[in-house]
Structure formats: structure tokens, C-alpha cells
Coordinates of C-alpha atoms in Angstrom, one line a residue:
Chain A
X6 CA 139.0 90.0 91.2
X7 CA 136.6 90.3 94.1
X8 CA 136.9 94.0 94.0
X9 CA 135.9 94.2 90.7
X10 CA 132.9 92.1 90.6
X11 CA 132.2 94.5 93.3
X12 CA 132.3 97.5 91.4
X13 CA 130.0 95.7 88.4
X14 CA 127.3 95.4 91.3
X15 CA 127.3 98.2 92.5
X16 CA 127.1 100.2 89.3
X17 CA 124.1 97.8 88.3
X18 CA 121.5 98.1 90.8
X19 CA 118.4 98.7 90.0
X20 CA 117.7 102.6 91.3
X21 CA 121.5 103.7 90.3
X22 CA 119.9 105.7 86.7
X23 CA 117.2 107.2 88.8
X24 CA 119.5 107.5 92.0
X25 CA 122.3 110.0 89.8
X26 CA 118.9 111.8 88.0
X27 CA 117.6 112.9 91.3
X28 CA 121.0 114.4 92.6
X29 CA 122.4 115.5 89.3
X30 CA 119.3 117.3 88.5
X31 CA 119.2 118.6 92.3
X32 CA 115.9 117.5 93.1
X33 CA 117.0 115.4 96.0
X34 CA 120.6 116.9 97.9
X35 CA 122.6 114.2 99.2
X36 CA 123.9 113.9 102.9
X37 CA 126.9 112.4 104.3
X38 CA 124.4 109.3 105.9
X39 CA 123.1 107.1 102.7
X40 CA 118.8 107.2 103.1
X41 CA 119.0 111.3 104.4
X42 CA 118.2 113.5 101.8
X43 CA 117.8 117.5 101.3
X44 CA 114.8 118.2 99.7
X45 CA 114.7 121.0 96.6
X46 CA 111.8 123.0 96.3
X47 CA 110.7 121.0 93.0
X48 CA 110.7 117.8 95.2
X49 CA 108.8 119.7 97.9
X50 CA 105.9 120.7 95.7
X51 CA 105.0 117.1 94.5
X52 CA 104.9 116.1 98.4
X53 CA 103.0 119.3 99.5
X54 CA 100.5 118.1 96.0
X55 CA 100.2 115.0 97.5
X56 CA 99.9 116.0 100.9
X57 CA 96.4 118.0 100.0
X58 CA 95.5 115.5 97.4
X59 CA 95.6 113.4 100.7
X60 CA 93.2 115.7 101.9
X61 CA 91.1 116.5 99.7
X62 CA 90.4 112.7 99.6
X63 CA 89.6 111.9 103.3
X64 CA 87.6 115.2 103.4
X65 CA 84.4 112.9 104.2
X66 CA 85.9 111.2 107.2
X67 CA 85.1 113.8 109.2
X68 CA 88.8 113.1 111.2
X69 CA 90.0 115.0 113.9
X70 CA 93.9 116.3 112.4
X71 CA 96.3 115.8 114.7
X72 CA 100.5 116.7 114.2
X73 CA 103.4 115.6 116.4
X74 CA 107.0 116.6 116.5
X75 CA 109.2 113.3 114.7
X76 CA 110.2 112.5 118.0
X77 CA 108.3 110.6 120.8
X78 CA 108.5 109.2 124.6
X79 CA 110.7 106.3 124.8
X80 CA 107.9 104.8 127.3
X81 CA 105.3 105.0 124.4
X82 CA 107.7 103.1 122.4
X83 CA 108.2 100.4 124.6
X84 CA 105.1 99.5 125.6
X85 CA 103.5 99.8 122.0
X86 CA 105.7 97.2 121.2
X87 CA 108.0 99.0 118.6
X88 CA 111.0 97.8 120.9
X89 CA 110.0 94.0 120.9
X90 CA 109.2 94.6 117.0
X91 CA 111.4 96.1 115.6
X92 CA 114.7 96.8 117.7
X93 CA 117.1 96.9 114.9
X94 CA 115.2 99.6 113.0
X95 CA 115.2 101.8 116.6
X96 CA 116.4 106.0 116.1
X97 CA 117.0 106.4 120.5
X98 CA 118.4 110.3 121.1
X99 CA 121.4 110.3 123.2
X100 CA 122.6 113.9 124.5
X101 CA 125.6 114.7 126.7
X102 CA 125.4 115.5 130.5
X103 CA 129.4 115.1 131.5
X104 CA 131.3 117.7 132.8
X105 CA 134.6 119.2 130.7
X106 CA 137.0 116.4 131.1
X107 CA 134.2 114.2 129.5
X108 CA 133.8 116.9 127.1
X109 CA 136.7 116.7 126.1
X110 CA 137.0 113.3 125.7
X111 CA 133.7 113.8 123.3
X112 CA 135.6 116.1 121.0
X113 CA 138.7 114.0 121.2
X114 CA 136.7 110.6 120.4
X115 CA 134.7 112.5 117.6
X116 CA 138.5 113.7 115.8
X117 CA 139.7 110.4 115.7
X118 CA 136.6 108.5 115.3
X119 CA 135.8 106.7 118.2
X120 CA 132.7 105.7 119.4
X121 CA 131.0 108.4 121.2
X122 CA 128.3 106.0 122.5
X123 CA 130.5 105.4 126.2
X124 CA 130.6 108.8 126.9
X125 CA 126.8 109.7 125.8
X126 CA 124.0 108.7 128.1
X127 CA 120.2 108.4 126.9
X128 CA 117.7 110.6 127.0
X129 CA 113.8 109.6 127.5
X130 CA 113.0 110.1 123.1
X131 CA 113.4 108.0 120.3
X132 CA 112.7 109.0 116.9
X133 CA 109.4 108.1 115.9
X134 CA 108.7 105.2 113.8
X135 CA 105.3 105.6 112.3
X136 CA 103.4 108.8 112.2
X137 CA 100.3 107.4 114.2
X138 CA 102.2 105.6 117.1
X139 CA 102.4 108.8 119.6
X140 CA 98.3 109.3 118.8
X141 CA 97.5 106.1 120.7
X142 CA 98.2 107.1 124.4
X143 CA 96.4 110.4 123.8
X144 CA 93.1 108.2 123.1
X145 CA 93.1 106.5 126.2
X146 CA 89.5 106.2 127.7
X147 CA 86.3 105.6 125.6
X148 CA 85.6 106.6 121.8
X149 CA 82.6 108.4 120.7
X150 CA 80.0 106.3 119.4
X151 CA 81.1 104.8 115.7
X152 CA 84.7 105.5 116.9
X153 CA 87.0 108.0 115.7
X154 CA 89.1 108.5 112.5
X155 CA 91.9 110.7 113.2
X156 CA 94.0 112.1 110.3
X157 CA 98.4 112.3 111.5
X158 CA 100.8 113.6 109.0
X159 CA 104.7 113.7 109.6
X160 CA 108.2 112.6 109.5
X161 CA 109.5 109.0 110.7
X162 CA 112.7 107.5 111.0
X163 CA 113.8 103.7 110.4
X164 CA 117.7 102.6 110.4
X165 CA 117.3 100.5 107.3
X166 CA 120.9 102.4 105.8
X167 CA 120.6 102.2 101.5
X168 CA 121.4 104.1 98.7
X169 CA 117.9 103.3 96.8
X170 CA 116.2 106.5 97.0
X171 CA 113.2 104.3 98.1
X172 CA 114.7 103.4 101.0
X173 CA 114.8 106.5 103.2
X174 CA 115.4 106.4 106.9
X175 CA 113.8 109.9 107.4
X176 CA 109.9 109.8 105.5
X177 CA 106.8 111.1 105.5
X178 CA 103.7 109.1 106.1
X179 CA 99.9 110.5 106.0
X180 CA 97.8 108.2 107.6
X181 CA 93.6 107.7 108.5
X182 CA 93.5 105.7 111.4
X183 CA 90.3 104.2 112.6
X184 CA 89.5 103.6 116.3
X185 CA 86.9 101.4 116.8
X186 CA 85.4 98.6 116.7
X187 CA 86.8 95.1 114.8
X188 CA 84.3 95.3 112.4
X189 CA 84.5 98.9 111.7
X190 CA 88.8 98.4 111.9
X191 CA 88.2 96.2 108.6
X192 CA 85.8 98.3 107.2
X193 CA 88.4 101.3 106.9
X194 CA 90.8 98.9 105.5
X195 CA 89.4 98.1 103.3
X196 CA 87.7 101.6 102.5
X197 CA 91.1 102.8 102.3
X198 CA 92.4 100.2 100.2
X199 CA 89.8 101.0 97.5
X200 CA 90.3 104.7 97.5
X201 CA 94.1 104.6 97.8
X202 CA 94.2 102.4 94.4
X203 CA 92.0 104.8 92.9
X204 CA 93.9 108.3 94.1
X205 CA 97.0 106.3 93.1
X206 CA 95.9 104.7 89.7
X207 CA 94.9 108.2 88.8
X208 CA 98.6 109.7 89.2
X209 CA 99.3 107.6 86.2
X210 CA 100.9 104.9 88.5
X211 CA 100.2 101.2 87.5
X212 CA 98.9 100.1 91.3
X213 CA 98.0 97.0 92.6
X214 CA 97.3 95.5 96.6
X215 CA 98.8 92.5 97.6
X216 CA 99.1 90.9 101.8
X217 CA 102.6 92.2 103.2
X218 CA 104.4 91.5 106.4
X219 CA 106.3 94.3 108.7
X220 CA 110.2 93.3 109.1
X221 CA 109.6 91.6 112.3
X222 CA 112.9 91.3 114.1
X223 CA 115.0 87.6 114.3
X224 CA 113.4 84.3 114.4
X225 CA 110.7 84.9 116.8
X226 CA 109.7 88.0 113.9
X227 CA 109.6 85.4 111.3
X228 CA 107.1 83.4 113.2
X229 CA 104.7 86.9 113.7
X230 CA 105.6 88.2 109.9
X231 CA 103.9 84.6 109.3
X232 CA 100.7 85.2 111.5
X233 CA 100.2 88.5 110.0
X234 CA 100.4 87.4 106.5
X235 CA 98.3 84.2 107.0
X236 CA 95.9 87.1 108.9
X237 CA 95.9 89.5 106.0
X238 CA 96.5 92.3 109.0
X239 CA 98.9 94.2 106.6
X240 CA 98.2 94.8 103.0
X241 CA 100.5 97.6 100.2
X242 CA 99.9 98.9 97.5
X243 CA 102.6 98.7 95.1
X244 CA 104.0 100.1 91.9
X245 CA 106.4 98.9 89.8
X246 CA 109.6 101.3 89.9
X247 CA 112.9 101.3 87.5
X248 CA 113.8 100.0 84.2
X249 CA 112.9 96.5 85.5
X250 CA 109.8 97.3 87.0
X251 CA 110.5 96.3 90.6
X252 CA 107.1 96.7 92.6
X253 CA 107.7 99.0 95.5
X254 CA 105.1 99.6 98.3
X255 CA 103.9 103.7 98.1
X256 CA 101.1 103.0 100.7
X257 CA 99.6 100.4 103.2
X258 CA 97.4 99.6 105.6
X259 CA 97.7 97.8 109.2
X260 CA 95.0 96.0 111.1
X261 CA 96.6 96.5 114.7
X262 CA 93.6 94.3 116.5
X263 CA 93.9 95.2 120.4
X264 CA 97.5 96.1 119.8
X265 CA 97.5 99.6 120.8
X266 CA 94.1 99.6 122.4
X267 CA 95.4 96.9 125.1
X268 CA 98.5 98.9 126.3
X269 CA 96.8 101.9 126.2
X270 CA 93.1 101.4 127.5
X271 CA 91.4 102.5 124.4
X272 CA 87.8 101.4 125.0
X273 CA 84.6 101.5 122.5
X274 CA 81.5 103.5 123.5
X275 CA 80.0 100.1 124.8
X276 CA 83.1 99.3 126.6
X277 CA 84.6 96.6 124.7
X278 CA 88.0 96.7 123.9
X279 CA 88.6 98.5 120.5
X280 CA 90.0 97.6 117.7
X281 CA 92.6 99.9 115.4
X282 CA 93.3 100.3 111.9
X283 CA 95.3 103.0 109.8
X284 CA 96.1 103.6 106.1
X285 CA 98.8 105.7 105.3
X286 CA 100.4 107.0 102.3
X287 CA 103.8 107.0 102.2
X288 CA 104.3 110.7 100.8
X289 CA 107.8 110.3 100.0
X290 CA 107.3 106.8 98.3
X291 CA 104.6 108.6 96.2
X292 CA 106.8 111.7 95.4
X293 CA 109.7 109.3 94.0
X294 CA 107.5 107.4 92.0
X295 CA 106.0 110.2 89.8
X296 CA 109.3 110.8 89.3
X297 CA 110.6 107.8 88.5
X298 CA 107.5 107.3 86.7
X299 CA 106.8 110.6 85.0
X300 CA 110.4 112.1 84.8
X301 CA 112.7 114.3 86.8
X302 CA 110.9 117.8 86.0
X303 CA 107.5 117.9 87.3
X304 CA 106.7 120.5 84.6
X305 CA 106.6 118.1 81.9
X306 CA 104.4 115.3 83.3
X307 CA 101.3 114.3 81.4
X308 CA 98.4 117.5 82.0
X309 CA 95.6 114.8 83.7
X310 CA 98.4 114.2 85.9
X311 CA 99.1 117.7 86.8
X312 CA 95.5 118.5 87.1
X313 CA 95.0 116.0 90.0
X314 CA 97.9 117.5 92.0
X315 CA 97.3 120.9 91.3
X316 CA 93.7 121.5 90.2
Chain B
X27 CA 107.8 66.8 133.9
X28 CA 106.5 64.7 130.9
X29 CA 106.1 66.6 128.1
X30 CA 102.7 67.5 128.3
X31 CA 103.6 69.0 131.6
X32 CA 106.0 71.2 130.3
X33 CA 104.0 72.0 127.9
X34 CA 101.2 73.3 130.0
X35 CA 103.7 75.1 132.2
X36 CA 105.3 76.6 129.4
X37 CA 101.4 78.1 128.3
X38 CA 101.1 78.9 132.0
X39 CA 104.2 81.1 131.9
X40 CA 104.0 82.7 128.9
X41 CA 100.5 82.2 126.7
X42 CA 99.1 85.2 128.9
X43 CA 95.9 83.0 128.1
X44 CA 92.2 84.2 129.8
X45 CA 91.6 81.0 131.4
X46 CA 93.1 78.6 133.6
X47 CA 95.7 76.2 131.6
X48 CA 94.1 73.2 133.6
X49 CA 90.8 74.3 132.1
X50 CA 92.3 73.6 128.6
X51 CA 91.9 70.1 126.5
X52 CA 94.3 69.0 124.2
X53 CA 92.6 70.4 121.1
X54 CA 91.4 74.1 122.5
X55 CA 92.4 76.5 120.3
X56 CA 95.4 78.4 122.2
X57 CA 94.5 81.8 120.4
X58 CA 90.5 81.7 120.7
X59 CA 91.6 81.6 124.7
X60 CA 93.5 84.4 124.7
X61 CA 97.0 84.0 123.5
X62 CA 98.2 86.6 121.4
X63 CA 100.8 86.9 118.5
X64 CA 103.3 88.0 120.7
X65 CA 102.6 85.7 123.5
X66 CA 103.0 82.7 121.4
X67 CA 106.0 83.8 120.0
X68 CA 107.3 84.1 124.3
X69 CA 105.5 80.3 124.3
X70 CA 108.0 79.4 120.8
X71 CA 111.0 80.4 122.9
X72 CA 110.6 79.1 126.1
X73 CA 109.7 75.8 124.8
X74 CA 113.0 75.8 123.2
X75 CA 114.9 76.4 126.4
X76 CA 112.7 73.4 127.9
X77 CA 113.9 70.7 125.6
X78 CA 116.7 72.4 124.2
X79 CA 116.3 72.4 120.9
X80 CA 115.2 74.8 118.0
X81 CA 111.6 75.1 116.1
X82 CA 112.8 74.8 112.4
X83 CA 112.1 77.4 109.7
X84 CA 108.8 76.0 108.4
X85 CA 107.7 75.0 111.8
X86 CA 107.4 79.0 112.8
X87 CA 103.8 79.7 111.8
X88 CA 100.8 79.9 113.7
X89 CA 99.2 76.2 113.7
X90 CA 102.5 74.3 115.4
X91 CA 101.2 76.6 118.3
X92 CA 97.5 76.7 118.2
X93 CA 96.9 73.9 120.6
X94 CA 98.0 71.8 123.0
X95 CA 97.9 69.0 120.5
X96 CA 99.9 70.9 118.3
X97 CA 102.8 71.6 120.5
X98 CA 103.0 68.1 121.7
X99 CA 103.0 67.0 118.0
X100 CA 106.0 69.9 117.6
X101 CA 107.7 69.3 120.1
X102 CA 108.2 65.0 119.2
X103 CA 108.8 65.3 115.8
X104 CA 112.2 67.6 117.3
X105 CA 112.7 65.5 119.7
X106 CA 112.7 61.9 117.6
X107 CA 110.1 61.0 120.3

């Protein structure tokens, strides 16, 4: 009996329609790992839209543009935190230094399905977790009078394992991150806020903000998810997705205080320490919620919408 | 160690505060002196392994921690004191 409750769940969640669309229709190619996608071409030029949408938007801020590969130094990750955060959610790159016995153990623990972990040893990466984490210790020192917006676009991982094509472990994020002072932290926030709901409302995407909280790991994460949310540090902006409507976060924004100044020595132009803030749009998020929204076949989407992505 | 002993070795320890936990009254507030999120979560469970016990669910927000006072209060109503 249990096994077939089972199967009634699982053939009822929310995302299962819009899950089979996707990879029926081939605009999302499915991996052996739930939450890793191929992308087609069709899904590709939505993101790429929304990627220069992204930019066409932020063209006032003046922002240096900065790129880094999606992986980053396992020192920058501990001391910014991530691994006190967020341990659970952790991508760390392992590689193989043994000689051929050990090799041979490898392949024979990979046929039958061992762990491979024993016979792996780490390497100094992980995978990165958020687009703007390795642009903090390359600001070290003292910002420019008014600070700095810089403008980071790329792929990040999360081990959050699901089959709701929301939940990707491997996404894109675009973010503006301020570096400055507190006052001018909140001021991009809340800049950013405004202009997201507008670039967002205008995809045809029913938008709203409301205060969030990051998954914080264990007890000790409740009490900071707490903090965070009583602060009003974190806010998303959300759209309702599938049949029911569930609101799902496409975008947010993060007041980090001193967080990544602190570790990092990140200093205003009158030597105070400075305050950070970033916005980011979460490209993928975006990209499956036209579609969810809009249809399956970007070609028949409402004309005002297509205009904005492709003027 | 009474309790407001611990207490103030606890903060010592972990709070990462800017001033001198003898310089602190019972009602300063812990995070205008320089305890940060993080740091007060370190203060949450090191208090537990001083009286052995366990903040509940509700009690795991900023204001239990924010001062001295707070703690104290915290820390009795767990420990039926």
C-alpha cells in the first residue's frame, strides 16, 4: 500500500506537467543526476535574452564586468563563511593522485559501486556557490570614492538534489554588487529591487518582493535565518509558477553588512569598513518561468514580450 | 561560577565583542558592542554546553541574546531557576 501512495505522489507534484514539457519538447536534456540539465539552443536564447536584457538595464551603473570560471579557492570559501553557512549545500573537487594499485582500486570501486571517496584526496577548489563570492578578495584595499558596482555573471552550484526544474544545482546568476558604504549598500537594494520588479513585471511575469532567509545550516542556521529576516538583509522577488501558482524566487538581493568586507579588508575611500550589497537575477529561474509562464516554444509568446528580449 | 559568571565568560569566549566584557552592564546591547550574527550563534552554543541543556525552537532569535539581561533571563527559564 505504501508503494502505491508513493507512486500517486510522485506523479502529483506540482512541476511534473511542466517537468515532462521541457524534456519531451527537448528544451531542457536530462542527465543521469536529478537538478543537471543540457541546455537546447531554444532554452539558450531566452537566457542569452535575458542575459543582455540584464545589461541593457544596469547600463547606468557604470560597473566594472568582471567573469570567473564556476569554480573557486577552497580558502575563499572558508573564510567568507560559505563553509560555516552552508556546509550541506558544499560542491568540494576531489581528483586522484594514487599510483596504479590505487587506480585500480578506483576503477574496481566505480564497477561495483563503491564509494570512491577513500581512495580520492581533495584538491584546493570547490564549486562556486554564488557568482559574486570569488569578486570579494580581488577588492581587498580601499574603494574609489562613492564605491564600486561591479557587474559578475556565471554558473553556480548548490547540492540541493530535486526533480523540479526550479531546483537546479548548476545555475546561472547575474548579479550588481555594490561596495560601499552602509548607506549606499541599502540604497542599491533597494534600487535594484525597484528595477528588478519592473524588468520582471514587464516579461509578463506577475512579480512581487517579499523578506527571505538563506537555508542557513542546523539549529544554529535557524537562529541566523531568524536575524536576517527580522533584519530584512535578504529580500526575492517571486512569481507564481505551475497550475497552482506556487511563488518561486527568480531574483534577490543580499545585504552582506561587513560580511565579506571584514575577512577580506575591503575598506571605503574614508577608511571605514565597507558595507556590501548585490542583486542578482537568477537567469535560469527567469528562463523557466517564461516558459512555464508563456509556453514551451518561445516563438509563440505574446509580441510585447518578445520585443523586450529581443528588440 | 554563578550564572552570570558563565555568562560573561561565555561572551568573553565567543561574542568577539569590541570592548572589554567587564565594561558591559546587564542591559548593553550585545550587538551595538560588536557581536555579530555569527558570533552570537558561537555564544548560543557554548551556553548550551555550560548548563547542558538546549535553547528551544522559539527561543533562537536575536533578542534571547541581545544582552546580558537577556541571557540570564534565557538561560533560568531552561533551567527552572
Amino acid at each position: 500500500m505504501a508503494e502505491v501512495l508513493d507512486a500517486t505522489t510522485a506523479t502529483t507534484e506540482p512541476w511534473a506537467d511542466f517537468r515532462a514539457a521541457l524534456l519531451d519538447d527537448g528544451v531542457l536534456l536530462a542527465t543521469d543526476v536529478d537538478g543537471v540539465y543540457g541546455r537546447s539552443s531554444t532554452y539558450e536564447s531566452v537566457a542569452d535574452a535575458i542575459d543582455r536584457l540584464v545589461l541593457r538595464v544596469g547600463a547606468d551603473q557604470d560597473a566594472l564586468s568582471v567573469r570567473f570560471p564556476p569554480v573557486m579557492p577552497w580558502s575563499n570559501f572558508v573564510k567568507n563563511g560559505y563553509l560555516e553557512s552552508f556546509p550541506d549545500q558544499m560542491g568540494s573537487i576531489h581528483t586522484f593522485r594514487g599510483d596504479e594499485r590505487r587506480h585500480a582500486e578506483l576503477v574496481h570501486a566505480a564497477e561495483t559501486g563503491e564509494d570512491r571517496a577513500p581512495l580520492l584526496e581533495s584538491t584546493d577548489m570547490v564549486l562556486c556557490p554564488a557568482v559574486c563570492h570569488p569578486l570579494y578578495p580581488t577588492q581587498s584595499g580601499t574603494l574609489p570614492e562613492g564605491g564600486r558596482v561591479v557587474e559578475v555573471y556565471g554558473y553556480c552550484f548548490r547540492h540541493e538534489p530535486s526533480t523540479d526544474p526550479f531546483r537546479m544545482q548548476a545555475f546561472r546568476q547575474h548579479d550588481y554588487v555594490y561596495l560601499g558604504t552602509p548607506e549606499g549598500a541599502r540604497a542599491h537594494r533597494d534600487r535594484w529591487i525597484e528595477r528588478g520588479l519592473e524588468v520582471l513585471g514587464g516579461l509578463g511575469l506577475t512579480v512581487e518582493s517579499v523578506v527571505a532567509n538563506d537555508p542557513f545550516f542546523g539549529r544554529p542556521g535557524r537562529m541566523l535565518a531568524a536575524n536576517q529576516r527580522s533584519e530584512e538583509l535578504k529580500y526575492e522577488i517571486v512569481a507564481p509558477v505551475f497550475a497552482e501558482g506556487r511563488p518561486t524566487a527568480i531574483s534577490s538581493s543580499n545585504c552582506h553588512l561587513d560580511h565579506f568586507s571584514r575577512p577580506f579588508g575591503i575598506d571605503t575611500a574614508d577608511g571605514a569598513m565597507a558595507h556590501t550589497a548585490c542583486f542578482g537575477f537568477g537567469v535560469d529561474r527567469i528562463t523557466l518561468a517564461l516558459l512555464d509562464h508563456h509556453g514551451t516554444d518561445p516563438e509563440g509568446w505574446p509580441a510585447d514580450v518578445r520585443a523586450v528580449l529581443w528588440p | 561560577m554563578t550564572v552570570d559568571e558563565t555568562i560573561r565568560q561565555v561572551l568573553a569566549d565567543h561574542g568577539r565583542l569590541a570592548v572589554p566584557v567587564d565594561s558591559l552592564s546587564d542591559d548593553t546591547d550585545l550587538f551595538g558592542a560588536g557581536m555579530t550574527s555569527h558570533a552570537s550563534v558561537n555564544v548560543m552554543l557554548a551556553l548550551e554546553d555550560a548548563f547542558d541543556f538546549e535553547f528551544s525552537e522559539k527561543m533562537l532569535k536575536k533578542s534571547t541574546f541581545v544582552s546580558i539581561a537577556a541571557i540570564r533571563s534565557g538561560v533560568l527559564e531552561l533551567t527552572g531557576g
